[in-house]
Amino acid sequence: MTSPKERAVHWKSKLGLLAELRAAQWLLEQGFWTFLPVGGFGPIDLIAVSKTGKVHLFDVKSASRRSNSGYIVSRKLSAFQRLIGVRLLYVDTETNEVFLTADR
């Protein structure tokens, strides 16, 4: 039997995987070739290549909303992610909407 904490971690992993798959689908719909890194760990969740050959690196986040305002909780990239040009890609798993953050 699993503990409540183990079930919560398992559910969070499933939610993260669903967000990554929805983000990949969205990128495909936008005309990108999309690649998922093997292993599931690291600074990049998705790699997308445009038809012109430009490579885009994404960290996918399941969108969490603040209970008092409904605004999406903002996440930060690590220093290494910023160094290599990773961008945040949010997925609202309730509405299936995808939000791409602006370049910084």
CSV table of N, CA and C in Angstrom, one decimal:
chain,number,residue,atom,x,y,z
A,1,MET,N,0.8,-1.2,0.0
A,1,MET,CA,0.0,0.0,0.0
A,1,MET,C,0.9,1.2,0.0
A,2,THR,N,0.5,2.2,-0.8
A,2,THR,CA,1.3,3.5,-0.9
A,2,THR,C,0.8,4.5,0.1
A,3,SER,N,1.7,5.3,0.5
A,3,SER,CA,1.3,6.4,1.4
A,3,SER,C,0.7,7.6,0.7
A,4,PRO,N,0.0,8.5,1.3
A,4,PRO,CA,-0.5,9.7,0.7
A,4,PRO,C,0.6,10.5,0.0
A,5,LYS,N,1.7,10.6,0.6
A,5,LYS,CA,2.8,11.3,0.0
A,5,LYS,C,3.3,10.7,-1.3
A,6,GLU,N,3.4,9.3,-1.3
A,6,GLU,CA,3.8,8.6,-2.5
A,6,GLU,C,2.8,8.8,-3.6
A,7,ARG,N,1.5,8.7,-3.3
A,7,ARG,CA,0.5,8.9,-4.3
A,7,ARG,C,0.5,10.3,-4.8
A,8,ALA,N,0.8,11.3,-4.0
A,8,ALA,CA,0.9,12.7,-4.5
A,8,ALA,C,2.1,12.9,-5.4
A,9,VAL,N,3.2,12.3,-5.1
A,9,VAL,CA,4.4,12.4,-6.0
A,9,VAL,C,4.0,11.7,-7.3
A,10,HIS,N,3.4,10.5,-7.3
A,10,HIS,CA,3.0,9.8,-8.5
A,10,HIS,C,2.1,10.6,-9.3
A,11,TRP,N,1.1,11.3,-8.7
A,11,TRP,CA,0.1,12.1,-9.5
A,11,TRP,C,0.8,13.3,-10.1
A,12,LYS,N,1.8,13.9,-9.3
A,12,LYS,CA,2.5,15.0,-9.9
A,12,LYS,C,3.3,14.6,-11.1
A,13,SER,N,3.9,13.4,-11.1
A,13,SER,CA,4.7,12.9,-12.2
A,13,SER,C,3.8,12.7,-13.4
A,14,LYS,N,2.6,12.2,-13.2
A,14,LYS,CA,1.6,12.0,-14.3
A,14,LYS,C,1.2,13.3,-14.9
A,15,LEU,N,0.9,14.3,-14.0
A,15,LEU,CA,0.5,15.6,-14.4
A,15,LEU,C,1.6,16.3,-15.3
A,16,GLY,N,2.9,16.1,-14.8
A,16,GLY,CA,4.0,16.7,-15.6
A,16,GLY,C,4.1,16.0,-17.0
A,17,LEU,N,3.9,14.7,-17.0
A,17,LEU,CA,4.0,14.0,-18.3
A,17,LEU,C,2.9,14.4,-19.2
A,18,LEU,N,1.7,14.6,-18.7
A,18,LEU,CA,0.6,15.1,-19.5
A,18,LEU,C,0.9,16.5,-20.0
A,19,ALA,N,1.4,17.3,-19.2
A,19,ALA,CA,1.8,18.7,-19.7
A,19,ALA,C,2.8,18.6,-20.8
A,20,GLU,N,3.8,17.8,-20.7
A,20,GLU,CA,4.9,17.6,-21.7
A,20,GLU,C,4.3,17.1,-23.0
A,21,LEU,N,3.4,16.1,-22.9
A,21,LEU,CA,2.8,15.6,-24.1
A,21,LEU,C,1.9,16.6,-24.8
A,22,ARG,N,1.1,17.4,-24.0
A,22,ARG,CA,0.3,18.4,-24.6
A,22,ARG,C,1.1,19.5,-25.2
A,23,ALA,N,2.2,19.9,-24.6
A,23,ALA,CA,3.1,20.9,-25.2
A,23,ALA,C,3.7,20.4,-26.5
A,24,ALA,N,4.1,19.1,-26.5
A,24,ALA,CA,4.6,18.6,-27.8
A,24,ALA,C,3.6,18.6,-28.9
A,25,GLN,N,2.3,18.3,-28.5
A,25,GLN,CA,1.2,18.3,-29.5
A,25,GLN,C,1.1,19.8,-30.0
A,26,TRP,N,1.1,20.7,-29.1
A,26,TRP,CA,0.9,22.1,-29.5
A,26,TRP,C,2.0,22.6,-30.5
A,27,LEU,N,3.3,22.2,-30.1
A,27,LEU,CA,4.4,22.6,-31.0
A,27,LEU,C,4.3,21.9,-32.4
A,28,LEU,N,3.8,20.7,-32.4
A,28,LEU,CA,3.6,20.0,-33.7
A,28,LEU,C,2.5,20.8,-34.5
A,29,GLU,N,1.5,21.2,-33.8
A,29,GLU,CA,0.4,22.0,-34.5
A,29,GLU,C,0.9,23.3,-35.0
A,30,GLN,N,2.0,23.8,-34.4
A,30,GLN,CA,2.6,25.1,-34.9
A,30,GLN,C,3.6,24.9,-36.0
A,31,GLY,N,3.8,23.6,-36.4
A,31,GLY,CA,4.7,23.3,-37.5
A,31,GLY,C,6.1,22.9,-37.1
A,32,PHE,N,6.4,22.7,-35.9
A,32,PHE,CA,7.7,22.3,-35.4
A,32,PHE,C,7.9,20.8,-35.4
A,33,TRP,N,9.1,20.3,-35.7
A,33,TRP,CA,9.5,19.0,-35.3
A,33,TRP,C,9.8,19.0,-33.9
A,34,THR,N,9.3,18.0,-33.1
A,34,THR,CA,9.4,18.0,-31.7
A,34,THR,C,10.1,16.7,-31.2
A,35,PHE,N,11.0,16.9,-30.2
A,35,PHE,CA,11.8,15.8,-29.7
A,35,PHE,C,11.7,15.8,-28.1
A,36,LEU,N,11.5,14.6,-27.6
A,36,LEU,CA,11.5,14.5,-26.1
A,36,LEU,C,12.9,13.9,-25.7
A,37,PRO,N,13.6,14.5,-24.8
A,37,PRO,CA,14.9,13.9,-24.3
A,37,PRO,C,14.6,12.6,-23.6
A,38,VAL,N,15.5,11.7,-23.8
A,38,VAL,CA,15.4,10.3,-23.2
A,38,VAL,C,15.8,10.5,-21.7
A,39,GLY,N,15.1,9.8,-20.8
A,39,GLY,CA,15.4,9.8,-19.4
A,39,GLY,C,14.5,10.6,-18.5
A,40,GLY,N,14.0,11.7,-19.1
A,40,GLY,CA,13.1,12.5,-18.3
A,40,GLY,C,13.7,13.4,-17.3
A,41,PHE,N,15.0,13.5,-17.2
A,41,PHE,CA,15.6,14.4,-16.2
A,41,PHE,C,16.6,15.3,-16.9
A,42,GLY,N,16.7,16.5,-16.5
A,42,GLY,CA,17.7,17.4,-17.1
A,42,GLY,C,17.1,18.8,-17.2
A,43,PRO,N,17.8,19.7,-17.8
A,43,PRO,CA,17.4,21.1,-17.9
A,43,PRO,C,16.4,21.4,-19.0
A,44,ILE,N,16.2,20.4,-19.9
A,44,ILE,CA,15.3,20.6,-21.1
A,44,ILE,C,14.2,19.5,-21.1
A,45,ASP,N,13.0,19.9,-21.2
A,45,ASP,CA,11.9,18.9,-21.3
A,45,ASP,C,11.5,18.6,-22.8
A,46,LEU,N,11.6,19.6,-23.7
A,46,LEU,CA,11.3,19.5,-25.1
A,46,LEU,C,12.2,20.2,-25.9
A,47,ILE,N,12.5,19.6,-27.1
A,47,ILE,CA,13.3,20.3,-28.1
A,47,ILE,C,12.4,20.4,-29.3
A,48,ALA,N,12.4,21.6,-29.9
A,48,ALA,CA,11.6,21.8,-31.1
A,48,ALA,C,12.5,22.5,-32.2
A,49,VAL,N,12.3,22.0,-33.4
A,49,VAL,CA,13.1,22.5,-34.5
A,49,VAL,C,12.1,23.1,-35.6
A,50,SER,N,12.3,24.4,-36.0
A,50,SER,CA,11.4,25.0,-37.0
A,50,SER,C,11.8,24.5,-38.3
A,51,LYS,N,10.9,24.7,-39.3
A,51,LYS,CA,11.2,24.3,-40.7
A,51,LYS,C,12.4,25.1,-41.3
A,52,THR,N,12.8,26.2,-40.6
A,52,THR,CA,14.0,26.9,-41.1
A,52,THR,C,15.3,26.4,-40.4
A,53,GLY,N,15.1,25.5,-39.5
A,53,GLY,CA,16.2,24.9,-38.8
A,53,GLY,C,16.6,25.5,-37.4
A,54,LYS,N,15.8,26.5,-37.0
A,54,LYS,CA,16.1,27.1,-35.7
A,54,LYS,C,15.7,26.1,-34.6
A,55,VAL,N,16.6,25.9,-33.6
A,55,VAL,CA,16.3,25.0,-32.5
A,55,VAL,C,15.8,25.8,-31.3
A,56,HIS,N,14.7,25.3,-30.7
A,56,HIS,CA,14.1,25.9,-29.5
A,56,HIS,C,14.2,24.9,-28.3
A,57,LEU,N,14.6,25.3,-27.2
A,57,LEU,CA,14.7,24.4,-26.0
A,57,LEU,C,13.6,24.9,-25.0
A,58,PHE,N,12.8,24.0,-24.4
A,58,PHE,CA,11.8,24.3,-23.5
A,58,PHE,C,11.8,23.5,-22.2
A,59,ASP,N,11.5,24.2,-21.1
A,59,ASP,CA,11.2,23.6,-19.8
A,59,ASP,C,9.7,23.7,-19.7
A,60,VAL,N,9.0,22.6,-19.7
A,60,VAL,CA,7.5,22.6,-19.6
A,60,VAL,C,7.0,22.6,-18.2
A,61,LYS,N,6.1,23.4,-17.9
A,61,LYS,CA,5.5,23.5,-16.5
A,61,LYS,C,4.0,23.4,-16.6
A,62,SER,N,3.5,22.6,-15.7
A,62,SER,CA,2.0,22.5,-15.6
A,62,SER,C,1.6,23.8,-14.9
A,63,ALA,N,0.7,24.5,-15.5
A,63,ALA,CA,0.3,25.8,-15.0
A,63,ALA,C,-0.5,25.7,-13.7
A,64,SER,N,0.0,26.3,-12.6
A,64,SER,CA,-0.7,26.4,-11.3
A,64,SER,C,-1.2,27.8,-11.2
A,65,ARG,N,-2.4,27.9,-10.7
A,65,ARG,CA,-3.0,29.2,-10.5
A,65,ARG,C,-3.2,29.6,-9.1
A,66,ARG,N,-3.0,30.9,-8.8
A,66,ARG,CA,-3.1,31.4,-7.4
A,66,ARG,C,-4.6,31.3,-7.1
A,67,SER,N,-4.9,30.9,-5.9
A,67,SER,CA,-6.3,30.7,-5.5
A,67,SER,C,-7.1,32.0,-5.4
A,68,ASN,N,-6.4,33.1,-5.0
A,68,ASN,CA,-7.0,34.3,-4.7
A,68,ASN,C,-7.2,35.2,-6.0
A,69,SER,N,-6.4,35.0,-7.0
A,69,SER,CA,-6.5,35.8,-8.2
A,69,SER,C,-6.7,35.1,-9.5
A,70,GLY,N,-6.3,33.8,-9.5
A,70,GLY,CA,-6.4,33.0,-10.7
A,70,GLY,C,-5.3,33.2,-11.7
A,71,TYR,N,-4.3,34.0,-11.3
A,71,TYR,CA,-3.1,34.2,-12.1
A,71,TYR,C,-2.2,33.0,-12.0
A,72,ILE,N,-1.5,32.8,-13.2
A,72,ILE,CA,-0.6,31.6,-13.2
A,72,ILE,C,0.6,31.9,-12.3
A,73,VAL,N,1.0,31.0,-11.5
A,73,VAL,CA,2.2,31.1,-10.7
A,73,VAL,C,3.4,31.1,-11.6
A,74,SER,N,4.2,32.1,-11.5
A,74,SER,CA,5.4,32.3,-12.3
A,74,SER,C,6.6,31.4,-11.8
A,75,ARG,N,7.2,30.8,-12.7
A,75,ARG,CA,8.4,29.9,-12.4
A,75,ARG,C,9.6,30.6,-12.9
A,76,LYS,N,10.8,30.2,-12.4
A,76,LYS,CA,12.0,30.8,-12.9
A,76,LYS,C,12.9,29.7,-13.5
A,77,LEU,N,13.7,30.1,-14.5
A,77,LEU,CA,14.7,29.2,-15.0
A,77,LEU,C,15.9,29.2,-14.2
A,78,SER,N,16.7,28.1,-14.2
A,78,SER,CA,17.9,28.0,-13.5
A,78,SER,C,18.9,28.9,-14.3
A,79,ALA,N,20.1,29.2,-13.6
A,79,ALA,CA,21.1,30.0,-14.3
A,79,ALA,C,21.6,29.2,-15.6
A,80,PHE,N,21.7,27.9,-15.5
A,80,PHE,CA,22.2,27.1,-16.6
A,80,PHE,C,21.2,27.1,-17.7
A,81,GLN,N,19.9,27.0,-17.4
A,81,GLN,CA,18.8,27.0,-18.4
A,81,GLN,C,18.9,28.4,-19.1
A,82,ARG,N,19.0,29.5,-18.4
A,82,ARG,CA,19.1,30.8,-19.0
A,82,ARG,C,20.4,30.8,-20.0
A,83,LEU,N,21.5,30.3,-19.5
A,83,LEU,CA,22.7,30.3,-20.3
A,83,LEU,C,22.5,29.6,-21.6
A,84,ILE,N,21.8,28.5,-21.7
A,84,ILE,CA,21.7,27.7,-22.9
A,84,ILE,C,20.4,28.1,-23.7
A,85,GLY,N,19.7,29.1,-23.2
A,85,GLY,CA,18.5,29.6,-24.0
A,85,GLY,C,17.2,28.8,-23.9
A,86,VAL,N,17.0,28.2,-22.7
A,86,VAL,CA,15.7,27.5,-22.5
A,86,VAL,C,14.6,28.5,-22.2
A,87,ARG,N,13.4,28.2,-22.7
A,87,ARG,CA,12.3,29.0,-22.5
A,87,ARG,C,11.2,28.2,-21.7
A,88,LEU,N,10.4,28.9,-20.9
A,88,LEU,CA,9.3,28.2,-20.2
A,88,LEU,C,8.1,28.1,-21.1
A,89,LEU,N,7.5,26.9,-21.0
A,89,LEU,CA,6.3,26.7,-21.8
A,89,LEU,C,5.3,26.1,-20.8
A,90,TYR,N,4.2,26.9,-20.5
A,90,TYR,CA,3.2,26.4,-19.5
A,90,TYR,C,2.1,25.7,-20.2
A,91,VAL,N,1.5,24.7,-19.5
A,91,VAL,CA,0.4,24.0,-20.0
A,91,VAL,C,-0.7,24.0,-18.9
A,92,ASP,N,-1.9,24.5,-19.2
A,92,ASP,CA,-3.0,24.4,-18.2
A,92,ASP,C,-3.7,23.1,-18.5
A,93,THR,N,-3.5,22.1,-17.6
A,93,THR,CA,-3.9,20.7,-17.9
A,93,THR,C,-5.5,20.6,-17.7
A,94,GLU,N,-6.1,21.7,-17.2
A,94,GLU,CA,-7.6,21.7,-17.1
A,94,GLU,C,-8.2,22.1,-18.4
A,95,THR,N,-7.6,23.1,-19.0
A,95,THR,CA,-8.2,23.7,-20.3
A,95,THR,C,-7.4,23.3,-21.5
A,96,ASN,N,-6.2,22.6,-21.4
A,96,ASN,CA,-5.3,22.2,-22.4
A,96,ASN,C,-4.7,23.4,-23.2
A,97,GLU,N,-4.8,24.6,-22.6
A,97,GLU,CA,-4.2,25.8,-23.2
A,97,GLU,C,-2.7,25.7,-23.0
A,98,VAL,N,-1.9,26.3,-23.9
A,98,VAL,CA,-0.4,26.3,-23.8
A,98,VAL,C,0.0,27.8,-23.9
A,99,PHE,N,0.9,28.2,-23.0
A,99,PHE,CA,1.4,29.5,-22.9
A,99,PHE,C,2.9,29.5,-23.0
A,100,LEU,N,3.4,30.3,-24.0
A,100,LEU,CA,4.8,30.4,-24.1
A,100,LEU,C,5.2,31.7,-23.5
A,101,THR,N,6.3,31.7,-22.7
A,101,THR,CA,6.8,32.9,-22.1
A,101,THR,C,7.6,33.7,-23.1
A,102,ALA,N,7.6,35.0,-22.9
A,102,ALA,CA,8.4,35.9,-23.8
A,102,ALA,C,9.9,35.6,-23.5
A,103,ASP,N,10.7,35.9,-24.6
A,103,ASP,CA,12.2,35.8,-24.4
A,103,ASP,C,12.6,36.9,-23.4
A,104,ARG,N,13.6,36.6,-22.6
A,104,ARG,CA,14.1,37.5,-21.6
A,104,ARG,C,15.5,37.8,-21.9
